[in-house]
Tab-separated table of C-alpha atoms in Angstrom:
chain	number	residue	atom	x	y	z
A	203	UNK	CA	187.537	-91.645	202.397
A	204	UNK	CA	190.745	-91.392	204.123
A	205	UNK	CA	190.874	-93.598	207.145
A	206	UNK	CA	194.017	-92.569	208.767
A	207	UNK	CA	196.754	-90.431	207.562
A	208	UNK	CA	199.054	-92.987	206.111
A	209	UNK	CA	196.082	-94.436	203.894
A	210	UNK	CA	197.336	-92.076	200.913
A	211	UNK	CA	200.204	-94.542	200.660
A	212	UNK	CA	198.149	-97.206	200.201
A	213	UNK	CA	199.064	-99.150	196.794
A	214	UNK	CA	195.772	-100.674	196.480
A	215	UNK	CA	192.960	-99.270	193.943
A	216	UNK	CA	191.189	-102.185	192.559
A	217	UNK	CA	190.433	-105.681	193.908
A	218	UNK	CA	191.681	-107.424	190.658
A	219	UNK	CA	194.531	-104.989	189.840
A	220	UNK	CA	196.653	-102.623	191.430
A	221	UNK	CA	196.473	-99.602	188.778
A	222	UNK	CA	198.945	-97.562	191.000
A	223	UNK	CA	201.798	-99.431	190.406
A	224	UNK	CA	201.476	-98.297	186.697
A	225	UNK	CA	203.317	-95.147	187.361
A	226	UNK	CA	206.622	-97.181	187.609
A	227	UNK	CA	206.743	-97.296	184.062
A	228	UNK	CA	205.682	-93.874	183.223
A	229	UNK	CA	209.052	-92.762	182.680
A	230	UNK	CA	209.092	-94.873	179.473
A	231	UNK	CA	206.686	-92.396	177.799
A	232	UNK	CA	209.945	-89.938	177.404
A	233	UNK	CA	212.026	-92.632	175.613
A	234	UNK	CA	210.295	-92.038	172.185
A	235	UNK	CA	211.756	-88.678	171.915
A	236	UNK	CA	215.236	-90.445	171.376
A	237	UNK	CA	214.037	-91.917	168.118
A	238	UNK	CA	213.257	-88.272	166.684
A	239	UNK	CA	215.599	-87.308	163.387
A	240	UNK	CA	215.904	-84.022	164.991
A	241	UNK	CA	216.909	-83.847	168.715
A	242	UNK	CA	214.180	-82.211	170.842
A	243	UNK	CA	215.082	-79.901	173.613
A	244	UNK	CA	213.868	-82.396	176.258
A	245	UNK	CA	216.564	-84.891	174.501
A	246	UNK	CA	219.207	-82.416	174.877
A	247	UNK	CA	218.594	-81.801	178.225
A	248	UNK	CA	218.885	-85.500	178.783
A	249	UNK	CA	221.903	-86.340	177.233
A	250	UNK	CA	223.476	-83.150	178.816
A	251	UNK	CA	222.526	-84.329	182.161
A	252	UNK	CA	223.274	-87.795	181.226
A	253	UNK	CA	227.137	-86.756	180.149
A	254	UNK	CA	227.529	-84.615	183.303
A	255	UNK	CA	226.578	-87.777	185.634
A	256	UNK	CA	228.776	-89.941	183.582
A	257	UNK	CA	231.924	-87.708	184.205
A	258	UNK	CA	231.165	-87.337	187.891
A	259	UNK	CA	230.739	-90.971	188.308
A	260	UNK	CA	233.777	-91.727	186.507
A	261	UNK	CA	235.904	-89.657	188.766
A	262	UNK	CA	234.116	-91.268	191.719
A	263	UNK	CA	234.946	-94.676	190.658
A	264	UNK	CA	238.596	-94.054	189.901
A	265	UNK	CA	240.539	-96.861	188.905
A	266	UNK	CA	237.404	-99.501	189.095
A	267	UNK	CA	235.907	-97.705	185.959
A	268	UNK	CA	235.563	-99.551	182.792
A	269	UNK	CA	233.549	-98.958	179.764
A	270	UNK	CA	229.584	-98.560	180.152
A	271	UNK	CA	229.658	-99.049	184.133
A	272	UNK	CA	228.052	-96.300	184.516
A	273	UNK	CA	224.960	-96.790	182.682
A	274	UNK	CA	223.571	-98.992	185.660
A	275	UNK	CA	223.510	-95.922	187.946
A	276	UNK	CA	222.582	-93.320	185.489
A	277	UNK	CA	219.388	-95.833	184.897
A	278	UNK	CA	219.020	-96.179	188.546
A	279	UNK	CA	219.043	-92.274	188.827
A	280	UNK	CA	216.430	-91.907	185.952
A	281	UNK	CA	213.982	-94.287	187.271
A	282	UNK	CA	213.936	-92.851	191.008
A	283	UNK	CA	213.924	-89.338	189.443
A	284	UNK	CA	210.765	-90.215	187.379
A	285	UNK	CA	208.901	-91.873	190.370
A	286	UNK	CA	209.847	-88.983	192.748
A	287	UNK	CA	208.852	-86.091	190.396
A	288	UNK	CA	205.442	-87.683	188.795
A	289	UNK	CA	204.526	-88.449	192.597
A	290	UNK	CA	204.403	-84.771	193.066
A	291	UNK	CA	201.578	-84.747	190.618
A	292	UNK	CA	197.714	-84.767	191.545
A	293	UNK	CA	196.484	-88.410	191.938
A	294	UNK	CA	199.646	-89.506	191.157
A	295	UNK	CA	200.788	-92.644	193.387
A	296	UNK	CA	204.409	-92.317	194.644
A	297	UNK	CA	206.096	-95.768	194.597
A	298	UNK	CA	209.323	-94.600	196.034
A	299	UNK	CA	207.376	-94.129	199.350
A	300	UNK	CA	207.116	-97.752	199.735
A	301	UNK	CA	210.010	-99.950	201.100
A	302	UNK	CA	208.876	-102.773	198.923
A	303	UNK	CA	210.384	-100.619	195.823
A	304	UNK	CA	213.364	-98.948	197.516
A	305	UNK	CA	214.382	-102.028	199.235
A	306	UNK	CA	214.394	-104.027	195.855
A	307	UNK	CA	216.631	-101.418	194.355
A	308	UNK	CA	219.180	-101.406	196.610
A	309	UNK	CA	219.391	-104.924	197.948
A	310	UNK	CA	220.417	-106.626	194.654
A	311	UNK	CA	223.046	-103.984	193.954
A	312	UNK	CA	224.546	-104.611	197.580
A	313	UNK	CA	224.204	-108.498	197.061
A	314	UNK	CA	226.053	-108.397	193.843
A	315	UNK	CA	228.753	-106.077	195.185
A	316	UNK	CA	229.365	-108.369	198.103
A	317	UNK	CA	229.406	-111.336	196.283
A	318	UNK	CA	232.022	-110.029	193.580
A	319	UNK	CA	234.338	-108.754	196.217
A	320	UNK	CA	234.334	-111.867	198.399
A	321	UNK	CA	234.727	-114.397	195.417
A	322	UNK	CA	237.049	-112.472	193.572
A	323	UNK	CA	238.916	-110.144	195.779
A	324	UNK	CA	238.777	-111.469	199.206
A	325	UNK	CA	241.946	-110.085	200.839
A	326	UNK	CA	240.855	-106.350	199.540
A	327	UNK	CA	237.422	-106.920	201.373
A	328	UNK	CA	239.524	-108.182	204.761
A	329	UNK	CA	241.549	-105.006	204.526
A	330	UNK	CA	238.218	-102.592	204.524
A	331	UNK	CA	237.073	-104.013	207.449
A	332	UNK	CA	240.202	-102.620	209.457
A	333	UNK	CA	240.703	-98.899	208.373
A	334	UNK	CA	244.312	-97.794	208.191
A	335	UNK	CA	245.989	-96.471	211.740
A	336	UNK	CA	243.455	-98.497	213.903
A	337	UNK	CA	245.313	-99.028	217.317
A	338	UNK	CA	245.856	-102.778	217.791
A	339	UNK	CA	243.288	-103.161	220.801
A	340	UNK	CA	240.732	-101.651	218.684
A	341	UNK	CA	241.029	-103.780	215.808
A	342	UNK	CA	238.532	-106.577	216.696
A	343	UNK	CA	236.130	-103.885	217.613
A	344	UNK	CA	236.470	-101.824	214.228
A	345	UNK	CA	235.969	-105.469	212.498
A	346	UNK	CA	232.750	-105.893	214.203
A	347	UNK	CA	231.539	-102.051	213.619
A	348	UNK	CA	232.640	-101.952	209.797
A	349	UNK	CA	230.887	-105.344	209.434
A	350	UNK	CA	227.377	-104.115	210.922
A	351	UNK	CA	227.963	-100.994	208.902
A	352	UNK	CA	228.376	-102.915	205.337
A	353	UNK	CA	225.430	-105.047	206.217
A	354	UNK	CA	222.975	-102.253	207.140
A	355	UNK	CA	224.024	-100.165	203.686
A	356	UNK	CA	220.912	-101.527	201.687
A	357	UNK	CA	218.758	-100.922	204.552
A	358	UNK	CA	219.735	-97.471	204.968
A	359	UNK	CA	219.604	-96.673	201.416
A	360	UNK	CA	215.929	-97.655	201.226
A	361	UNK	CA	214.949	-96.208	204.067
A	362	UNK	CA	216.727	-92.707	203.512
A	363	UNK	CA	214.710	-92.730	200.283
A	364	UNK	CA	211.378	-93.718	201.481
A	365	UNK	CA	211.546	-91.665	204.638
A	366	UNK	CA	212.228	-88.417	202.616
A	367	UNK	CA	209.295	-89.145	200.239
A	368	UNK	CA	206.983	-90.020	202.747
A	369	UNK	CA	207.761	-86.749	205.165
A	370	UNK	CA	207.097	-84.526	202.486
A	371	UNK	CA	203.788	-85.890	201.477
A	372	UNK	CA	202.741	-86.290	204.887
A	373	UNK	CA	203.161	-82.464	205.370
A	374	UNK	CA	201.690	-81.607	202.413
A	375	UNK	CA	198.396	-83.897	203.440
A	376	UNK	CA	198.360	-82.420	206.847
A	377	UNK	CA	198.303	-78.685	205.411
A	378	UNK	CA	195.772	-79.889	202.727
A	379	UNK	CA	193.496	-80.952	205.562
A	380	UNK	CA	193.502	-77.859	207.517
A	381	UNK	CA	192.122	-75.704	204.722
A	382	UNK	CA	188.368	-76.813	205.012
A	383	UNK	CA	186.334	-74.217	207.319
A	384	UNK	CA	189.352	-72.118	207.389
A	385	UNK	CA	189.413	-68.128	207.267
A	386	UNK	CA	190.585	-66.603	204.013
A	387	UNK	CA	193.651	-65.508	205.738
A	388	UNK	CA	194.622	-68.982	207.092
A	389	UNK	CA	193.640	-70.305	203.693
A	390	UNK	CA	196.166	-67.898	201.932
A	391	UNK	CA	198.986	-68.940	204.351
A	392	UNK	CA	198.181	-72.546	204.093
A	393	UNK	CA	198.186	-72.180	200.107
A	394	UNK	CA	201.322	-69.898	200.318
A	395	UNK	CA	202.950	-73.000	202.817
A	396	UNK	CA	202.068	-75.773	200.365
A	397	UNK	CA	203.529	-73.958	197.332
A	398	UNK	CA	206.948	-73.806	199.104
A	399	UNK	CA	206.600	-77.386	200.210
A	400	UNK	CA	206.076	-78.359	196.615
A	401	UNK	CA	209.100	-76.442	195.363
A	402	UNK	CA	211.172	-77.974	198.440
A	403	UNK	CA	209.736	-81.696	197.673
A	404	UNK	CA	210.746	-81.065	193.963
A	405	UNK	CA	214.519	-80.250	195.000
A	406	UNK	CA	214.070	-83.252	197.644
A	407	UNK	CA	212.934	-85.731	194.945
A	408	UNK	CA	216.114	-84.799	192.614
A	409	UNK	CA	218.554	-84.714	195.410
A	410	UNK	CA	217.590	-88.072	196.911
A	411	UNK	CA	217.978	-89.750	193.547
A	412	UNK	CA	221.177	-87.940	193.203
A	413	UNK	CA	222.213	-89.223	196.727
A	414	UNK	CA	221.000	-92.789	195.977
A	415	UNK	CA	222.842	-92.895	192.984
A	416	UNK	CA	226.149	-91.407	194.506
A	417	UNK	CA	226.192	-93.742	197.355
A	418	UNK	CA	225.657	-96.924	195.329
A	419	UNK	CA	228.464	-95.725	193.122
A	420	UNK	CA	231.059	-95.245	196.260
A	421	UNK	CA	229.929	-98.704	197.643
A	422	UNK	CA	230.652	-100.334	194.275
A	423	UNK	CA	234.004	-98.538	193.941
A	424	UNK	CA	235.084	-99.941	197.569
A	425	UNK	CA	234.915	-103.329	196.095
A	426	UNK	CA	237.614	-102.604	193.523
């Protein structure tokens, strides 16, 4: 029985082991298609998607691109996309609705960027704290603003992904609970609204994984 609205995001399903977290590795079930002698349609679609993302990120990274540097962002996109899409299936746990997962993805990337930049290119990092054309009187103030914006980047990435996934699931849960003891007309309207919401959530699941990947790529390109 659901005690409150947010209990649908409770990851605990057993006292001995939290089986809900197994959904994190469901994307591995698609990997065996890569070992087929004749490429399947799923593998062809994956390769086209990966090649398109590779070209776009290579363009965003510019001079900071080196061979294989886009693979980490493509893997990050794939992991988030699989978990977002699988979370829309009935009785599936959406791990990306928890800050423990989203912050675990964004924080290590941000720490690696900052450590590499401040250790190897300190002068370049200092120049980013004062945008070009800033008046002399505002320089100290801009340094403070840019420093705060750099510090909160992993938090904003994590909150953006988790909040968007939670919002859609809450709307679906609210509409689903209204169907009990409703008239046929209201039930039809609720069902039609839920179908539209599922389509919207499918788009949000893909868009949020793409936004997470693009922002991570842009943050890494600023270090070089």
